[in-house]
Short mmCIF file of C-alpha atoms and ligand atoms in Angstrom, two decimals:
data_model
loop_
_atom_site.label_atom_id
_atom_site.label_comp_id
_atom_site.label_asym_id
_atom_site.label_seq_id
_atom_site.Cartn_x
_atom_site.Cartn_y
_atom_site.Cartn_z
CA UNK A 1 -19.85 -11.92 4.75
CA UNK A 2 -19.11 -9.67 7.62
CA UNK A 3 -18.88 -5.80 8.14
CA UNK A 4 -16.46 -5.74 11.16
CA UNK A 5 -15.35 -8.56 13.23
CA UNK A 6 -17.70 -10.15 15.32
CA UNK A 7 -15.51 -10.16 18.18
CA UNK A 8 -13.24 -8.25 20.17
CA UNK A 9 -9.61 -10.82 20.50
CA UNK A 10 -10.43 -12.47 17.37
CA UNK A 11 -10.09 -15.99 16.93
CA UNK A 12 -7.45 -18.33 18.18
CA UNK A 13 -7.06 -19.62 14.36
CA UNK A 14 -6.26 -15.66 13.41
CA UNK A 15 -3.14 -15.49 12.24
CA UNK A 16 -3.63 -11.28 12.03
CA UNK A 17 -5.80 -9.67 13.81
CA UNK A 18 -6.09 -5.55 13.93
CA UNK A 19 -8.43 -3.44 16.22
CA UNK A 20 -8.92 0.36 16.17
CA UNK A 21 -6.17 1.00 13.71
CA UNK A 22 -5.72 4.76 13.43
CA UNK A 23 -3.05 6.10 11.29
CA UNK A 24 -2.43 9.73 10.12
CA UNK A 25 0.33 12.02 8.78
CA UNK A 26 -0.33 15.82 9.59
CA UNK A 27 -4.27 16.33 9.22
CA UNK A 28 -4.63 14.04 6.48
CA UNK A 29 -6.27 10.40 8.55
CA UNK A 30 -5.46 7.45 6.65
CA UNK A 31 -6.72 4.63 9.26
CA UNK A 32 -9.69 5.11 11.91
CA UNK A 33 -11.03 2.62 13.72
CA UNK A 34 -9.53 0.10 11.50
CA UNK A 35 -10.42 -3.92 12.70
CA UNK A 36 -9.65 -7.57 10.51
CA UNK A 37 -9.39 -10.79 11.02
CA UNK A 38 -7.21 -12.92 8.69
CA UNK A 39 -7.61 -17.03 9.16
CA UNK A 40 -4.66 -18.93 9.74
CA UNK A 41 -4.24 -20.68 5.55
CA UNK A 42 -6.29 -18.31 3.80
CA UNK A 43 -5.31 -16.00 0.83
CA UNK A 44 -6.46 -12.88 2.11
CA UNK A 45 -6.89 -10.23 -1.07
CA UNK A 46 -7.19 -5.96 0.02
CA UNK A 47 -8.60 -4.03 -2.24
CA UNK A 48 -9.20 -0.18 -2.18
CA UNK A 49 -9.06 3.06 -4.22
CA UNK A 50 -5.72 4.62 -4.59
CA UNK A 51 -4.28 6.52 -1.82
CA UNK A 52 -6.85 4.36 0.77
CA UNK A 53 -3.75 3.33 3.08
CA UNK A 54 -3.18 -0.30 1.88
CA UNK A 55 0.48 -0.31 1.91
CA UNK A 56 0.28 2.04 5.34
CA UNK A 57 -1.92 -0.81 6.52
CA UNK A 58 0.71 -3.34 5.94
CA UNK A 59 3.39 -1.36 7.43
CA UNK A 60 1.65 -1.09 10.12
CA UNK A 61 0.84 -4.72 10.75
CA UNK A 62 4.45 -6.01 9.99
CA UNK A 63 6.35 -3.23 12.55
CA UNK A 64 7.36 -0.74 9.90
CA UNK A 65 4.75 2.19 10.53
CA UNK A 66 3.60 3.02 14.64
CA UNK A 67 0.55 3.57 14.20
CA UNK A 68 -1.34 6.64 16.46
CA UNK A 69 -4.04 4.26 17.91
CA UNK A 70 -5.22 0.46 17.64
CA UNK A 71 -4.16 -3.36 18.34
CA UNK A 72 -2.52 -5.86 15.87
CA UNK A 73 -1.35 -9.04 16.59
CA UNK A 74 0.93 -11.51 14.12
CA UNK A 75 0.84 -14.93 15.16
CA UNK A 76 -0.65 -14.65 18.42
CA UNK A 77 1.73 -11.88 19.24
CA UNK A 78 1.44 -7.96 19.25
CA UNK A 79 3.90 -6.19 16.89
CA UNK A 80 3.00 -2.72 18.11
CA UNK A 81 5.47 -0.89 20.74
CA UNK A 82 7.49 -4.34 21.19
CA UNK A 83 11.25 -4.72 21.87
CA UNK A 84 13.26 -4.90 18.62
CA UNK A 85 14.80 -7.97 20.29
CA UNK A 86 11.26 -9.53 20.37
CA UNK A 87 10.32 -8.14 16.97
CA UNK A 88 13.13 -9.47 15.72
CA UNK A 89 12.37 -13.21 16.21
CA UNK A 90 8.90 -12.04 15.39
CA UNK A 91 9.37 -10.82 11.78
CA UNK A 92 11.85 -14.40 11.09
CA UNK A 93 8.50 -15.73 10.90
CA UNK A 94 6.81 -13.63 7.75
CA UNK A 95 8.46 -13.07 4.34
CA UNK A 96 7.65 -9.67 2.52
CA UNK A 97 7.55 -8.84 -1.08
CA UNK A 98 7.36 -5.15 -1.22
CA UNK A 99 5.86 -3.21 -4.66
CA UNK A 100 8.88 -3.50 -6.91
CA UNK A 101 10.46 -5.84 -5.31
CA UNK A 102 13.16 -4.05 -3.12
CA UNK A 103 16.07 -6.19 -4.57
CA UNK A 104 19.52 -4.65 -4.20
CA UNK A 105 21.18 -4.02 -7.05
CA UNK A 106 24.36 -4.65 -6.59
CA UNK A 107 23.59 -8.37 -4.96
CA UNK A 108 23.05 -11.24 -7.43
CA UNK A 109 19.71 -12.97 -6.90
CA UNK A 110 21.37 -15.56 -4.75
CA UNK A 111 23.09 -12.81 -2.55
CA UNK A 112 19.55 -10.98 -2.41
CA UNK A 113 17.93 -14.42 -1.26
CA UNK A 114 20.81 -14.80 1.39
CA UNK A 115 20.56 -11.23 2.94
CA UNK A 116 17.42 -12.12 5.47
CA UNK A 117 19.45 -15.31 6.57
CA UNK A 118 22.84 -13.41 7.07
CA UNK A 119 20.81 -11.40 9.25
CA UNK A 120 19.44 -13.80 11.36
CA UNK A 121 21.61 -16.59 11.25
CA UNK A 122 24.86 -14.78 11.17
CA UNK A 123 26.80 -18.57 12.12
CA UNK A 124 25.58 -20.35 8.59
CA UNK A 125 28.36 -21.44 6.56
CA UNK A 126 28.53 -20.23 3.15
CA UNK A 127 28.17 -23.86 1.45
CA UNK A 128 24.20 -23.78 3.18
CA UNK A 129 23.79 -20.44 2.38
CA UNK A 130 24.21 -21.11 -1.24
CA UNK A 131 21.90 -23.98 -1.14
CA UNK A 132 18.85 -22.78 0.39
CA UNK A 133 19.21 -19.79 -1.89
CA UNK A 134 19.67 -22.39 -5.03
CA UNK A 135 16.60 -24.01 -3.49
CA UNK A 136 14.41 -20.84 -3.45
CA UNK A 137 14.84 -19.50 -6.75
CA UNK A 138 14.04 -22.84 -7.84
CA UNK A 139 10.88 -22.89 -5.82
CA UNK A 140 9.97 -19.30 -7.12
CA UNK A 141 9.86 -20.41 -10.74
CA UNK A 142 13.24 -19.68 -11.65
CA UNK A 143 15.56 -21.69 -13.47
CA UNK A 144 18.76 -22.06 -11.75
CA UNK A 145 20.88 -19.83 -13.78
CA UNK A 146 19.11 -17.01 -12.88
CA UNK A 147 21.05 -17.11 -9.13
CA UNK A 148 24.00 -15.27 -10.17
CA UNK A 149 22.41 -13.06 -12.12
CA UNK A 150 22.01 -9.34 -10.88
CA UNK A 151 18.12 -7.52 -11.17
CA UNK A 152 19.25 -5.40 -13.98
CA UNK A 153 19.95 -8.44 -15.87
CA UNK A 154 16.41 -10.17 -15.43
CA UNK A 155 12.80 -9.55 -16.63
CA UNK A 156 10.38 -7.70 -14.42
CA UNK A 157 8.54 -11.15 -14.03
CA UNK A 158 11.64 -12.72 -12.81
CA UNK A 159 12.81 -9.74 -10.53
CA UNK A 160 9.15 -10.74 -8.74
CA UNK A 161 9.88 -13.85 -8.65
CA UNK A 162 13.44 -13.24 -7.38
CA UNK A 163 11.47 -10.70 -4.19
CA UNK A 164 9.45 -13.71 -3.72
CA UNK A 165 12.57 -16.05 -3.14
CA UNK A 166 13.47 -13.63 -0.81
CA UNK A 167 9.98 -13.39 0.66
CA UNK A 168 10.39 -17.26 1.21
CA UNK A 169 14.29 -17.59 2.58
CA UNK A 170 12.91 -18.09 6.13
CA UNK A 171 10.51 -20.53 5.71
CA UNK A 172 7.86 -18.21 6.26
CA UNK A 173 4.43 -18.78 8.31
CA UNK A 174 3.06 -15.55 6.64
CA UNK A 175 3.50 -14.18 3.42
CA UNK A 176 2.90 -10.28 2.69
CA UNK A 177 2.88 -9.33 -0.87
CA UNK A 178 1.92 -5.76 -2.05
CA UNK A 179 0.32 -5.13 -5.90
CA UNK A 180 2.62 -8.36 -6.68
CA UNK A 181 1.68 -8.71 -10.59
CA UNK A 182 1.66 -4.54 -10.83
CA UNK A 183 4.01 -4.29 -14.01
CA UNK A 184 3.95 -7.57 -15.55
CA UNK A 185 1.85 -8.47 -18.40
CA UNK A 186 -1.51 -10.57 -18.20
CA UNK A 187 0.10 -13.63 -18.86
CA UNK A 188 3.36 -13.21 -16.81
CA UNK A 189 0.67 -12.28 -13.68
CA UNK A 190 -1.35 -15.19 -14.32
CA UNK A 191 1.14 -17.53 -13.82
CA UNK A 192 2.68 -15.51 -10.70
CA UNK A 193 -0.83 -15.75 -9.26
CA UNK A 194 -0.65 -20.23 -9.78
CA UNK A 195 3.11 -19.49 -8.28
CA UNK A 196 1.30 -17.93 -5.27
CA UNK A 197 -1.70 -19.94 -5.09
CA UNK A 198 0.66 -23.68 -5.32
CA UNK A 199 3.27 -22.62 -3.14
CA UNK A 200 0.17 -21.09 -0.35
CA UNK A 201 -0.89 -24.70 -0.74
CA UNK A 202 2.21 -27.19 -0.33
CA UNK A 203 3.74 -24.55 2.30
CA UNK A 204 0.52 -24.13 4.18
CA UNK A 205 0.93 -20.16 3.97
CA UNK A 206 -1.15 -17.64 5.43
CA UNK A 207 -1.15 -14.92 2.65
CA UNK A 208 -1.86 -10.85 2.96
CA UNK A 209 -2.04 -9.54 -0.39
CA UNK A 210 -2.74 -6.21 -1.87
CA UNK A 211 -3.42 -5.75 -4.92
CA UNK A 212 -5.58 -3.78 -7.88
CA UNK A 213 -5.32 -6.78 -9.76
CA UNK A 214 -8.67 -7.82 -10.24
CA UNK A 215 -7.62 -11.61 -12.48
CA UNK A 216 -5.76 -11.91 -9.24
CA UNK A 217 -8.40 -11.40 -6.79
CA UNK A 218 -11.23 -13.75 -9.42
CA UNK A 219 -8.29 -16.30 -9.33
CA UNK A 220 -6.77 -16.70 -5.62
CA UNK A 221 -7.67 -14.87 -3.43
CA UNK A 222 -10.07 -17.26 -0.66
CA UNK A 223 -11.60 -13.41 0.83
CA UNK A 224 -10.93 -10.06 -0.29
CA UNK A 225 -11.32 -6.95 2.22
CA UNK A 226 -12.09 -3.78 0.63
CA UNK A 227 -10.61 -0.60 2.47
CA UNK A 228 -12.66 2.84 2.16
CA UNK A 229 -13.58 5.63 4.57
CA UNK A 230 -10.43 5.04 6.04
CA UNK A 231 -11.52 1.17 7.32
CA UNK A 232 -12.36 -2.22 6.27
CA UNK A 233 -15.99 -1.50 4.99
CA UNK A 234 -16.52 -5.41 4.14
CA UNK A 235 -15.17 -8.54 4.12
CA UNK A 236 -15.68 -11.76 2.22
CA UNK A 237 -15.79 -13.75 -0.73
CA UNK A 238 -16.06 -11.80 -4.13
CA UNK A 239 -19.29 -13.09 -4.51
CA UNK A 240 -20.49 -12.47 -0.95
CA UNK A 241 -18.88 -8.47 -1.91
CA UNK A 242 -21.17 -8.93 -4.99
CA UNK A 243 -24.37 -9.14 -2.94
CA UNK A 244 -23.30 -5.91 -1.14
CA UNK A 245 -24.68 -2.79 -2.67
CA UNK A 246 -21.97 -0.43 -1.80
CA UNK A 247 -21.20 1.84 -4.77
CA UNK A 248 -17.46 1.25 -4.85
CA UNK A 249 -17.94 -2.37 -4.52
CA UNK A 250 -20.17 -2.32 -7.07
CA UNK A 251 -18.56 -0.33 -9.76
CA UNK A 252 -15.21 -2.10 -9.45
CA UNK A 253 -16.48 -5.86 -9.25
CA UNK A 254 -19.07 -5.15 -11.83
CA UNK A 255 -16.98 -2.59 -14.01
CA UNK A 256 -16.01 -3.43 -17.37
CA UNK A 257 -12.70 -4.67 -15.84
CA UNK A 258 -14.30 -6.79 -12.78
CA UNK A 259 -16.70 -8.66 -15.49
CA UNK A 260 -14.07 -9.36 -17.89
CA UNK A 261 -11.81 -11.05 -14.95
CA UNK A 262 -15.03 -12.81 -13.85
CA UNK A 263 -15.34 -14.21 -16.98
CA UNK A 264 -11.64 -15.57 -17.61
CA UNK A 265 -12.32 -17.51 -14.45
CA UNK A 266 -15.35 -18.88 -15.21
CA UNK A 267 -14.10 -19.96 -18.80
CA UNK A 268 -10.72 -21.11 -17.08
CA UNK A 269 -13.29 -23.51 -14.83
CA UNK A 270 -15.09 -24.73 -17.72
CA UNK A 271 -12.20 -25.59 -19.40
CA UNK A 272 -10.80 -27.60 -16.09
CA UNK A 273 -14.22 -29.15 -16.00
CA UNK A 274 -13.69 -30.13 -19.80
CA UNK A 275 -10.14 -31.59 -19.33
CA UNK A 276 -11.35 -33.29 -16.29
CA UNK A 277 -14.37 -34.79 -18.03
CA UNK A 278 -12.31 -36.08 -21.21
N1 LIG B 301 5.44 8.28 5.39
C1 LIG B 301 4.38 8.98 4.96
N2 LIG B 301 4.30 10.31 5.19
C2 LIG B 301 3.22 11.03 4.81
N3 LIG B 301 2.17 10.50 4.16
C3 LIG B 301 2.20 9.19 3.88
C4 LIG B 301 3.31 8.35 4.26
N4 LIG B 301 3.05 7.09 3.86
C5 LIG B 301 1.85 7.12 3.25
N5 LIG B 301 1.34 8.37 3.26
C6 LIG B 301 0.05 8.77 2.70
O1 LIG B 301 -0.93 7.88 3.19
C7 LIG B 301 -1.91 7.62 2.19
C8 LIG B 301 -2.05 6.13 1.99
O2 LIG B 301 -0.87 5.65 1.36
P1 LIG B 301 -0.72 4.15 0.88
O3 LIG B 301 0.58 4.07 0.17
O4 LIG B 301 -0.93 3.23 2.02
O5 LIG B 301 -1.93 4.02 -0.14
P2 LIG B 301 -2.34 2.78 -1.03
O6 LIG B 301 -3.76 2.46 -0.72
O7 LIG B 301 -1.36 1.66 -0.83
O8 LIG B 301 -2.22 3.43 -2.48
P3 LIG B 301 -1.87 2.79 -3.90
O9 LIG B 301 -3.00 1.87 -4.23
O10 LIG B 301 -1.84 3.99 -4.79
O11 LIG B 301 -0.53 2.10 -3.77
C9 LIG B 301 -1.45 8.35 0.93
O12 LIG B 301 -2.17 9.56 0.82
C10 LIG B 301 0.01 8.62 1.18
O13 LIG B 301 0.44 9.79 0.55
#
């Protein structure tokens, strides 16, 4: 497990690296002296307390947020103070699924799925359009019917999903997802979590995921940064965070909550191990 990065550029397999983040509204500092490293195929979990900048942190790092101070780099590229032009054929490259989805509402899911293509392929005709958005609610876990359908009309587990066809209409490299299982039930976020984990896996995605989901972190995530004191105080596998003795760390991965999630993976391994076995 590391603290803070061992080096300064970060390495060439990085497919986001930050340095010196420093972000703050009025007095109140969010980010300072922010650095991480996230490896090109890895599902990379943040954690933190409420209110610790997560979401600022990923506006920041996809162009959404200028921050006051620091370095980040998408893809071998810097996303700070570059021409829209640039940023443009920057962002093609990364899907987002913001917290709650940010479908519109008066789109069906297969308009909402065609909106990042309209915008960047203005020249598609409307027979492909149609099909690559048929083809990514499919891929998202969604039966077919649910493309015409507007996001009043579906479930809150199927509104994520349809975000996460979105997320996916540009064949993304990188895949930013923020608190994606807030709202649904345990079982509905389970199976978003295999959704995230399978598709990370055939579509060789880098993923950047927030979340407070602890089952989700147990489950998927390959190394989980936790954010406090307005950085990236560690970095590494759960178990590697396990052998820290930071009191945060501590209290949330050994809380009531962080054993119980512990436990559903272990049993969900034994049972794999069973079925394997038989
Ligand atoms: N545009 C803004 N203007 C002023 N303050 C902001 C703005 N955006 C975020 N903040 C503040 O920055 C801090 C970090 O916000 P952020 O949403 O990143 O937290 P978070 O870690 O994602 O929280 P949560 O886990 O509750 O979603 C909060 O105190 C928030 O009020």
């Amino acid at each position: 497990m590391s603290t803070r990065p061992t080096d300064t550029d970060g390495d060439s397999d990085d497919v986001i690296v930050v340095r010196g983040l420093r972000n703050s509204f009025g007095e109140q500092v969010v980010h300072d002296g922010l650095d991480l490293d996230v490896r090109r195929g890895e599902i990379y979990g943040v954690v933190g307390g409420s209110g610790t900048g997560k979401s600022v942190l990923m506006r920041s790092i996809i162009g959404l947020q200028k921050p006051q101070a620091g370095d980040i780099h998408v893809l071998g590229e810097p996303t700070i103070d570059r021409p829209e032009t640039e940023m443009v054929d920057l962002s093609k490259r990364w899907g987002v699924l913001f917290q709650g989805g940010a479908l519109f509402s008066t789109l069906t899911v297969a308009e909402n799925v065609q909106v990042p293509l309209r915008e960047f392929y203005k020249a598609l005709p409307q027979s492909l359009l149609d099909e690559i958005a048929a083809y990514k609610v499919v891929m998202s876990g969604l039966p077919a019917e649910a493309g015409p359908k507007y996001p009043s009309q579906l479930s809150g587990g199927m509104r994520k999903r349809a975000g996460l066809a979105r997320a996916l209409a540009l064949d993304p490299e990188v895949l930013f997802l923020d608190e994606p299982t807030a709202g649904l039930d345990p079982i509905g976020a389970a199976a978003f979590d295999e959704l995230i984990r399978s598709l990370q896996k055939t579509l060789g995605l880098t993923v950047f995921l927030i979340t407070h989901d602890l089952d989700t972190l147990y489950a998927i995530c390959d190394r989980v940064a936790v954010l406090a004191d307005h950085k990236v105080i560690a970095v590494g596998t759960i178990d590697e965070l396990l052998a820290t003795d930071h009191p945060w760390i501590q209290e949330y991965f050994r809380g009531p909550r962080g054993r119980a999630a512990s436990a559903s993976v272990d049993h969900a391994a034994a049972k794999e191990i069973a079925g394997t076995e038989s």
